Coordinates of N, CA and C in Angstrom, one line a residue:
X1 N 8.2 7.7 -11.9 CA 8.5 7.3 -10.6 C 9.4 6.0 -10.7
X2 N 10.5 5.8 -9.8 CA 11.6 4.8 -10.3 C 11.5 4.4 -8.4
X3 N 11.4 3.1 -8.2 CA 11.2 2.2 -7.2 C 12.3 1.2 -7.2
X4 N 13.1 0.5 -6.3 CA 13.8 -0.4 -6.4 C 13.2 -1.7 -6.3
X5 N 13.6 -2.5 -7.0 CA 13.6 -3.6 -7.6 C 12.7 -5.0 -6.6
X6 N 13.0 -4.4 -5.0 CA 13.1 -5.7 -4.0 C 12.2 -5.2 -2.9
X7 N 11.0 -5.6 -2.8 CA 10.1 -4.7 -1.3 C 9.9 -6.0 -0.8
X8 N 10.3 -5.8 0.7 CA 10.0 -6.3 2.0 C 8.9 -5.9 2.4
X9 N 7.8 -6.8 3.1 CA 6.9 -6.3 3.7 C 7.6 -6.6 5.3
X10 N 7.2 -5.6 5.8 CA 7.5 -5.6 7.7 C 6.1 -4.8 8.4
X11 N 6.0 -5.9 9.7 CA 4.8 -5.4 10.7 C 5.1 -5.6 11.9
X12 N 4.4 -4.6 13.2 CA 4.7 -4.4 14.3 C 3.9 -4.3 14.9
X13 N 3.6 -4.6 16.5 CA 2.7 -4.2 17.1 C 2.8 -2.8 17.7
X14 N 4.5 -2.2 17.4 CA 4.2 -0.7 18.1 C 5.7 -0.5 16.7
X15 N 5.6 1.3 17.1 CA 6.2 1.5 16.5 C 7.8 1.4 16.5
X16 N 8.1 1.2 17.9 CA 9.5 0.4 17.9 C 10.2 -0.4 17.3
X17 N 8.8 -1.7 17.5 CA 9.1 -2.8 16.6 C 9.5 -3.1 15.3
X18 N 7.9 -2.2 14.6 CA 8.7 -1.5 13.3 C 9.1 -1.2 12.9
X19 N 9.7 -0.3 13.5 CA 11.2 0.0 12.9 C 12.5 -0.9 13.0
X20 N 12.2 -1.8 14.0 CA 13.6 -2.5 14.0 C 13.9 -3.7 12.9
X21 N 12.4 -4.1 12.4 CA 12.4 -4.6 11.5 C 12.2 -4.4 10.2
X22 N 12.4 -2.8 10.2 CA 11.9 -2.2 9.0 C 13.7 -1.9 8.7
X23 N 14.7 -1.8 9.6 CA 15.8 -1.4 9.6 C 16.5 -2.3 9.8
X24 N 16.3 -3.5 10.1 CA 17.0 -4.7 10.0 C 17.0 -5.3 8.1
X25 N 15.5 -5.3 7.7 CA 15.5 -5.4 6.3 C 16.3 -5.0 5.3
X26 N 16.5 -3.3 6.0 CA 16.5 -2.4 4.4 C 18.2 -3.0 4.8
X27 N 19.3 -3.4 5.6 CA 20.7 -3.6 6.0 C 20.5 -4.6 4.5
X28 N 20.1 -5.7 4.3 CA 19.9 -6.3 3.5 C 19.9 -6.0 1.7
X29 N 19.8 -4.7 2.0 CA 19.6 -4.2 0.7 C 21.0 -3.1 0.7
X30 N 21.8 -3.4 -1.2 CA 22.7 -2.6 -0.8 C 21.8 -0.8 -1.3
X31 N 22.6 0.2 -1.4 CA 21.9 1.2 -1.0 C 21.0 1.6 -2.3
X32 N 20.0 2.1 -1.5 CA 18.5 2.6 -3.3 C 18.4 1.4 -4.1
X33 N 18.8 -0.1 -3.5 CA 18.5 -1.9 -3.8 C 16.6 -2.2 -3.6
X34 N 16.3 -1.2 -2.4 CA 15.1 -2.2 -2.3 C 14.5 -1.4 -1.6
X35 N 12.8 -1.6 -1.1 CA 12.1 -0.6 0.2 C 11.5 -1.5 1.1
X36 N 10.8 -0.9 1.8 CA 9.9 -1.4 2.8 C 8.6 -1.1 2.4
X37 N 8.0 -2.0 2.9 CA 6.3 -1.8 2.9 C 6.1 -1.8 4.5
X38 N 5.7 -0.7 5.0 CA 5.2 -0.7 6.1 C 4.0 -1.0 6.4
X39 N 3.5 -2.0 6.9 CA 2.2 -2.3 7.2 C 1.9 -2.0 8.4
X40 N 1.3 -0.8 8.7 CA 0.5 0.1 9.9 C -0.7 -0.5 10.0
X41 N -1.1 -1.4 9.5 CA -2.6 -2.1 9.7 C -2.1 -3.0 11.1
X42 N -0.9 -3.4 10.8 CA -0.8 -4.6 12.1 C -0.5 -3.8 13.3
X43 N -0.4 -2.1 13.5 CA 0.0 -1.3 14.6 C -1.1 -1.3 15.9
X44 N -0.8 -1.1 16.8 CA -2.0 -1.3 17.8 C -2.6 0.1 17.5
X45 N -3.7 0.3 18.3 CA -4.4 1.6 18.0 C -3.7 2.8 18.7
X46 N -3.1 2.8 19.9 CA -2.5 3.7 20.2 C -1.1 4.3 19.0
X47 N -0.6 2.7 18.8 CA 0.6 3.4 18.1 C -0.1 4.2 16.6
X48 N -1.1 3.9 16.0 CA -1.8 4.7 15.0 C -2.2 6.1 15.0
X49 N -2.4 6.2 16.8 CA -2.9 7.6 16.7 C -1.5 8.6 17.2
X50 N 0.2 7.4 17.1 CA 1.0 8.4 17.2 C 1.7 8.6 16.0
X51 N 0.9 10.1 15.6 CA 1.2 10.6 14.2 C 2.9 11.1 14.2
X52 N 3.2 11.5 15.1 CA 4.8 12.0 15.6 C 5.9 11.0 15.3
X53 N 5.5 9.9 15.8 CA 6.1 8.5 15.7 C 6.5 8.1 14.6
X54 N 4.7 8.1 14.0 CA 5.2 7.3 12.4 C 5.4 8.3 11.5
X55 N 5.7 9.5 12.0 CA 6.4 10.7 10.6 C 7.8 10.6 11.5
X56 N 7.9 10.4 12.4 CA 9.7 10.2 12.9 C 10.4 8.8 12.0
X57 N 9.6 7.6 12.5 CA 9.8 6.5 11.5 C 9.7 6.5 10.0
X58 N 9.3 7.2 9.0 CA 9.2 7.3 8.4 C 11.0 8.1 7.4
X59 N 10.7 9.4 8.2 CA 11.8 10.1 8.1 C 13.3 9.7 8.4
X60 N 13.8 9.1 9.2 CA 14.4 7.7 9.6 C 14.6 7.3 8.7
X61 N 13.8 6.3 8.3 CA 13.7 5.6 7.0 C 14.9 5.8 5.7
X62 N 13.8 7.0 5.4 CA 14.1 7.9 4.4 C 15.6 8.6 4.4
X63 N 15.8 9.0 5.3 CA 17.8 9.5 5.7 C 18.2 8.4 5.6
X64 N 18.2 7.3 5.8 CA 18.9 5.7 5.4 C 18.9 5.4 3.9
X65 N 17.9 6.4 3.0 CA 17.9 6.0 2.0 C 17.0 4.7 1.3
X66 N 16.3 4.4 2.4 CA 15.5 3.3 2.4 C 13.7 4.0 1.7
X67 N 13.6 3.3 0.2 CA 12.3 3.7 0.0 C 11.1 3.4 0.7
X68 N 10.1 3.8 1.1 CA 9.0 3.2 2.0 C 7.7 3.5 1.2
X69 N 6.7 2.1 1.1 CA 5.4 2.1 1.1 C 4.6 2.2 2.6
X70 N 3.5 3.2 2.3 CA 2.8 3.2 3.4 C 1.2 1.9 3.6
X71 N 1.1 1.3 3.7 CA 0.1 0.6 3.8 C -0.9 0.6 5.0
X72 N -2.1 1.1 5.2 CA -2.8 0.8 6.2 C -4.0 -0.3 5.5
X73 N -4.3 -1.3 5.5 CA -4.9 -2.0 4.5 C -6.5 -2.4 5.7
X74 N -7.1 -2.5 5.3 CA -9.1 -2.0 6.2 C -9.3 -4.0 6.2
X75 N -10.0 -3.9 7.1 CA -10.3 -5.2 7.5 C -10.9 -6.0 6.1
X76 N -11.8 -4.9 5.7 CA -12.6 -5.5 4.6 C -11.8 -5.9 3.3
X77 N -10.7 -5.5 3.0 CA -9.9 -5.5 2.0 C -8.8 -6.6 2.3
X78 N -8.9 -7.4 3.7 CA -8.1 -8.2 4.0 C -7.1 -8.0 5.4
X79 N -6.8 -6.5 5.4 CA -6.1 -6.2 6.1 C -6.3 -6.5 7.8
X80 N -5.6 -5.8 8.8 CA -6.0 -5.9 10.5 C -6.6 -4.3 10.6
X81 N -6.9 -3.4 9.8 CA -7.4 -1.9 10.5 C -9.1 -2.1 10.3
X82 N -9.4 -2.1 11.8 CA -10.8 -1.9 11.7 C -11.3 -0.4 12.2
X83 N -10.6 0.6 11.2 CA -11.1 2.1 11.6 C -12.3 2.3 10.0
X84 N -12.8 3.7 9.5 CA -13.4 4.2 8.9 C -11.9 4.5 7.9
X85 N -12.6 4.7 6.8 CA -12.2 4.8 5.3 C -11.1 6.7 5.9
X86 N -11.9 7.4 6.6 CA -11.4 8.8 7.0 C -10.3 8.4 7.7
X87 N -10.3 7.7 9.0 CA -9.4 7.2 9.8 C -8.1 6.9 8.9
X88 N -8.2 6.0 8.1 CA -7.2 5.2 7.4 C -6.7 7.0 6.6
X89 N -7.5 7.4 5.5 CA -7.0 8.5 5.2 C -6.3 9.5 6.1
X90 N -6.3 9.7 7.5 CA -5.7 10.6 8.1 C -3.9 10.4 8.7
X91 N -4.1 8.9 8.5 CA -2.9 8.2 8.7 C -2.4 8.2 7.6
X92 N -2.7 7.7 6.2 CA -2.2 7.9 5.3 C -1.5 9.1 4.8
X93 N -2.0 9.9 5.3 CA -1.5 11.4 4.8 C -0.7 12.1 5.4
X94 N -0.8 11.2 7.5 CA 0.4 11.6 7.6 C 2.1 10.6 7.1
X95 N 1.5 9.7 6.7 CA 3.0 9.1 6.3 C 3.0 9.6 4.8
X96 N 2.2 10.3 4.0 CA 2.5 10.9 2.9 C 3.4 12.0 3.2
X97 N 2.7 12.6 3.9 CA 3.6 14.0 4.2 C 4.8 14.1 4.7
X98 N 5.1 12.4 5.5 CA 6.3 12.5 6.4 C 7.6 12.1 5.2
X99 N 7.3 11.7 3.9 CA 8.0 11.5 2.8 C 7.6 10.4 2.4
X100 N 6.4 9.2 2.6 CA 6.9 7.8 2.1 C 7.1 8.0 0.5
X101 N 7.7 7.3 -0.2 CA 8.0 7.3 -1.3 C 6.9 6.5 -2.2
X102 N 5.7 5.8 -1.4 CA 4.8 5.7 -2.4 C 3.3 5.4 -1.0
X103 N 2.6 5.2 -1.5 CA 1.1 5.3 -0.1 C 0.2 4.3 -1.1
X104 N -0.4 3.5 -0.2 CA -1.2 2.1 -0.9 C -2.7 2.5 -0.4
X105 N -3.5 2.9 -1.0 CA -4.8 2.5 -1.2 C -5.9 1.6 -1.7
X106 N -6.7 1.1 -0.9 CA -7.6 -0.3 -1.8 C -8.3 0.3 -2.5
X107 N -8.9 0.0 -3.2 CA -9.9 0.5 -4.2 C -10.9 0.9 -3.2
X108 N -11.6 -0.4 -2.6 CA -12.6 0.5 -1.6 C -12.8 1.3 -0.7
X109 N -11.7 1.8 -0.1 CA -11.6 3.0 0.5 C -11.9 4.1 -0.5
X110 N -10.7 3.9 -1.6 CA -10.7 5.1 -2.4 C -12.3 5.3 -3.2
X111 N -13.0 3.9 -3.3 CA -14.7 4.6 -3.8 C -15.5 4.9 -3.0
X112 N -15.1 4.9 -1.3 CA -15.9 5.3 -0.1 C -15.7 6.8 -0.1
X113 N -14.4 7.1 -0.1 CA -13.5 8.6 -0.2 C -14.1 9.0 -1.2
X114 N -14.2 9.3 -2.4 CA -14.3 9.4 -3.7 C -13.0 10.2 -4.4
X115 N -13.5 10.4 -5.6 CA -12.7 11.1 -6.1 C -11.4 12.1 -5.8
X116 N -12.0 13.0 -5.8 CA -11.7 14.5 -5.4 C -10.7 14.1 -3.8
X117 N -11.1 13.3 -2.6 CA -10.7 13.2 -1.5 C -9.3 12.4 -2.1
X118 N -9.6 11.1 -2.7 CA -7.7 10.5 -3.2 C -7.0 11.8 -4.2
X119 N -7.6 12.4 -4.6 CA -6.8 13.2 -5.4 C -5.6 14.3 -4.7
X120 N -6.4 14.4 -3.5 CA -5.4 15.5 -2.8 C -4.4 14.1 -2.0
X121 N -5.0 13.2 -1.5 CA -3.8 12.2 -1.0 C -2.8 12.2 -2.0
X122 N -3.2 11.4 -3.6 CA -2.1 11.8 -4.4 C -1.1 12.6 -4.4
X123 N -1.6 14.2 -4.3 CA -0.9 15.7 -4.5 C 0.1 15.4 -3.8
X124 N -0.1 14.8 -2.4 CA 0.9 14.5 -1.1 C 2.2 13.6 -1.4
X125 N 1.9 12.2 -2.3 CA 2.8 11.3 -2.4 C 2.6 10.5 -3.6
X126 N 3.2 9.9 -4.3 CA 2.9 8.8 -5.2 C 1.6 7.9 -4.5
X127 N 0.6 7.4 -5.2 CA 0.0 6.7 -4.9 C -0.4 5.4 -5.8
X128 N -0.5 4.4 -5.0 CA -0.8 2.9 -5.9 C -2.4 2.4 -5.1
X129 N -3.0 2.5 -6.1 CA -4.6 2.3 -5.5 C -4.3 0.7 -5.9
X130 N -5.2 0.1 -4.7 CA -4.7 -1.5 -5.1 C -6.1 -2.3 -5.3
X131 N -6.2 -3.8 -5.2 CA -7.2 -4.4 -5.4 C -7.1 -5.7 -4.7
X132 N -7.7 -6.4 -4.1 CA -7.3 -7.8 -3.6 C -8.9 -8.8 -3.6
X133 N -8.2 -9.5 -4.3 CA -9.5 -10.7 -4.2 C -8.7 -11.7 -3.3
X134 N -8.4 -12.4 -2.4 CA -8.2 -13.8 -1.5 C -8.8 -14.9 -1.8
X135 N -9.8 -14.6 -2.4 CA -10.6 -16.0 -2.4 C -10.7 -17.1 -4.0
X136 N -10.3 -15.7 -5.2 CA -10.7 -16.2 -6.4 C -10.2 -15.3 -7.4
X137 N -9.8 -15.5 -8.7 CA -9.7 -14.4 -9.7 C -10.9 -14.0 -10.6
X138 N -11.7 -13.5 -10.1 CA -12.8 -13.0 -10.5 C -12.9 -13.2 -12.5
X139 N -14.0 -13.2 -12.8 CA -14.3 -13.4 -14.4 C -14.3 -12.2 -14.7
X140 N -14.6 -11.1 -14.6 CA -14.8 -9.9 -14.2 C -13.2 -9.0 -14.0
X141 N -12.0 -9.5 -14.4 CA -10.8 -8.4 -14.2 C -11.1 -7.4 -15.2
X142 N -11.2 -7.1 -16.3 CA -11.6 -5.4 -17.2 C -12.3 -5.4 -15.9
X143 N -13.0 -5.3 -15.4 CA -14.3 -4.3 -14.5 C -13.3 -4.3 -12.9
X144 N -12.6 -5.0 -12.3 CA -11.9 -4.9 -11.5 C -10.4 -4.3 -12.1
X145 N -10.1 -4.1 -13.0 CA -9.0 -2.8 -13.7 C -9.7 -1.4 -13.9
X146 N -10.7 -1.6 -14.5 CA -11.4 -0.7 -14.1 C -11.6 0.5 -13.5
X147 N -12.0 -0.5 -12.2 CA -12.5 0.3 -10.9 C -11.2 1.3 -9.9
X148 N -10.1 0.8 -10.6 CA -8.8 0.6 -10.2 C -8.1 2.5 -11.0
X149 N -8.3 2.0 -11.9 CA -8.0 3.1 -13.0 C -9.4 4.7 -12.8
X150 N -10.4 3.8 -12.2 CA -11.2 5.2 -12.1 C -10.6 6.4 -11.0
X151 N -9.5 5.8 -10.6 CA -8.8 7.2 -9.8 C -7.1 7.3 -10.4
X152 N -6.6 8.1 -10.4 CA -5.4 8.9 -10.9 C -4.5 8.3 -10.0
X153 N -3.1 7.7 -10.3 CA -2.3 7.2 -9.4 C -1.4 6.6 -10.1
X154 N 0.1 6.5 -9.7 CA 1.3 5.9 -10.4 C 1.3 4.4 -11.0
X155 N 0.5 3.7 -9.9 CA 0.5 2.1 -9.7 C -0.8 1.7 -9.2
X156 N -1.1 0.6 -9.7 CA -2.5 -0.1 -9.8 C -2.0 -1.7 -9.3
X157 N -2.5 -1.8 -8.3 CA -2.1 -3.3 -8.0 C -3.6 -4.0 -8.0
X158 N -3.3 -5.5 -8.7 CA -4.2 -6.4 -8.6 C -4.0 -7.8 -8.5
X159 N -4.4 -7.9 -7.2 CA -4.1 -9.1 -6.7 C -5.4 -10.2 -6.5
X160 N -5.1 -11.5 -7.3 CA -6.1 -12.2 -7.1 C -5.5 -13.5 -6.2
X161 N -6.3 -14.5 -5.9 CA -6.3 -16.0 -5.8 C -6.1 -16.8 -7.3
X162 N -5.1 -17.6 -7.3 CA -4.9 -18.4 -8.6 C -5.7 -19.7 -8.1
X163 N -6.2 -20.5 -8.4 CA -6.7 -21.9 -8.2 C -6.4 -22.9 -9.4
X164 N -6.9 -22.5 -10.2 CA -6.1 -23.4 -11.9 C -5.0 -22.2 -12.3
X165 N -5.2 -23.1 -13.7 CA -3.9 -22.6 -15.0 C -5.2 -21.5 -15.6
X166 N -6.5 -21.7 -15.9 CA -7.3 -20.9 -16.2 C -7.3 -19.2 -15.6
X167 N -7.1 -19.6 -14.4 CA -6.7 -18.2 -13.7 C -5.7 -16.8 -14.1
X168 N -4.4 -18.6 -14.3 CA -3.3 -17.8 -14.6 C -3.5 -16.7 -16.0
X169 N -4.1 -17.8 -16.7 CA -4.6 -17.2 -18.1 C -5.2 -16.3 -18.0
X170 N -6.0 -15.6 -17.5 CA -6.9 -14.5 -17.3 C -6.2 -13.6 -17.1
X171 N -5.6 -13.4 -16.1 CA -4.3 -12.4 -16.1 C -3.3 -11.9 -16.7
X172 N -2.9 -13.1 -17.8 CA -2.1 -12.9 -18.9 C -2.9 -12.2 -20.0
X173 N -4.2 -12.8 -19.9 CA -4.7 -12.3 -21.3 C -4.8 -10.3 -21.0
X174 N -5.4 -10.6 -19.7 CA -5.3 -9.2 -19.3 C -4.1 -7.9 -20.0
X175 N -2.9 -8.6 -19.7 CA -1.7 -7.6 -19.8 C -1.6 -7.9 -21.4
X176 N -1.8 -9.2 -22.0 CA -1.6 -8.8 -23.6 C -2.4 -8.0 -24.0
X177 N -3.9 -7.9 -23.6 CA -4.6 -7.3 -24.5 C -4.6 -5.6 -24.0
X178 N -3.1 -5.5 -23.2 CA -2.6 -4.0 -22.9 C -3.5 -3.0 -22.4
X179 N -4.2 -4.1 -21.5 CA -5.5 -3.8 -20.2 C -4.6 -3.5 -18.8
X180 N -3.4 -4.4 -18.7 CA -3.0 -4.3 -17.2 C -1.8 -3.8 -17.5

């Protein structure tokens, strides 16, 4: 899977919005330069349940040439969606289907879902199962790489809180010892 280089994150309270700033961004980028992260967590609840919309916006997108991540990110995980783990999945799948070029999952959705349920999300679109700590970089990264890797997916994102240099180090040692 080949991604360009430069992702913008952009959010909206309706899908209008979104797009104007999802298409004001990608102008910025010259062409197959960079994508969008669409963050549908910040969408009101009406504009979530318009599946027509965000597979129109999406597809849009996509004829521009503009790559798009789909992000609905769950309150618990940091995000603004306070729907069920299914909810989030049913949105997901339709901006999978509408083409995004990659679909962001947290880990804990994907261990509420299980297995077998992200697997077919996968089938639909590249997927990046992600991870976020806010508060701290846990002692514990192998067990949060892990948890990460126990489902099938292009990209594994893990995002911690740095507070020292000790932090930084943890993460480094991570990728040398050809863990991350």
């Amino acid at each position: 899977m080949s991604l360009p280089r430069v992702c913008v994150t952009v959010a909206g309270r309706n899908l209008r919005e979104l797009g104007v700033y999802a298409r004001k961004e990608a102008r910025h980028f010259g062409r197959n330069l960079g994508f969008v992260e669409l963050r549908l967590d910040y969408l009101s609840a009406a504009a979530l349940r318009d599946f027509a919309g965000i597979t129109k916006l999406i597809r849009e997108l996509r004829k521009q040439h503009v790559a798009v991540i789909a992000t609905l990110r769950s309150a618990a995980a940091g995000g603004q969606f306070a729907g069920s783990a299914e909810e989030q999945l049913a949105v997901l799948e339709v901006a999978a289907r509408a083409g995004a070029s990659l679909v962001d999952l947290e880990v804990e959705s994907a261990e509420h879902l299980g297995r077998e349920v992200v697997r077919r999300l996968h089938k639909l679109a590249p997927l990046m199962v992600s991870f976020h700590d806010y508060q701290e970089t846990p002692n514990a990264l192998p067990m949060a790489l892990g948890r990460l890797r126990h489902f099938s997916a292009e990209l594994y994102k893990l995002v911690t809180m740095s507070r020292d240099p000790l932090d930084n180090a943890a993460v480094l040692d991570l990728l040398a010892e050809g863990r991350g």
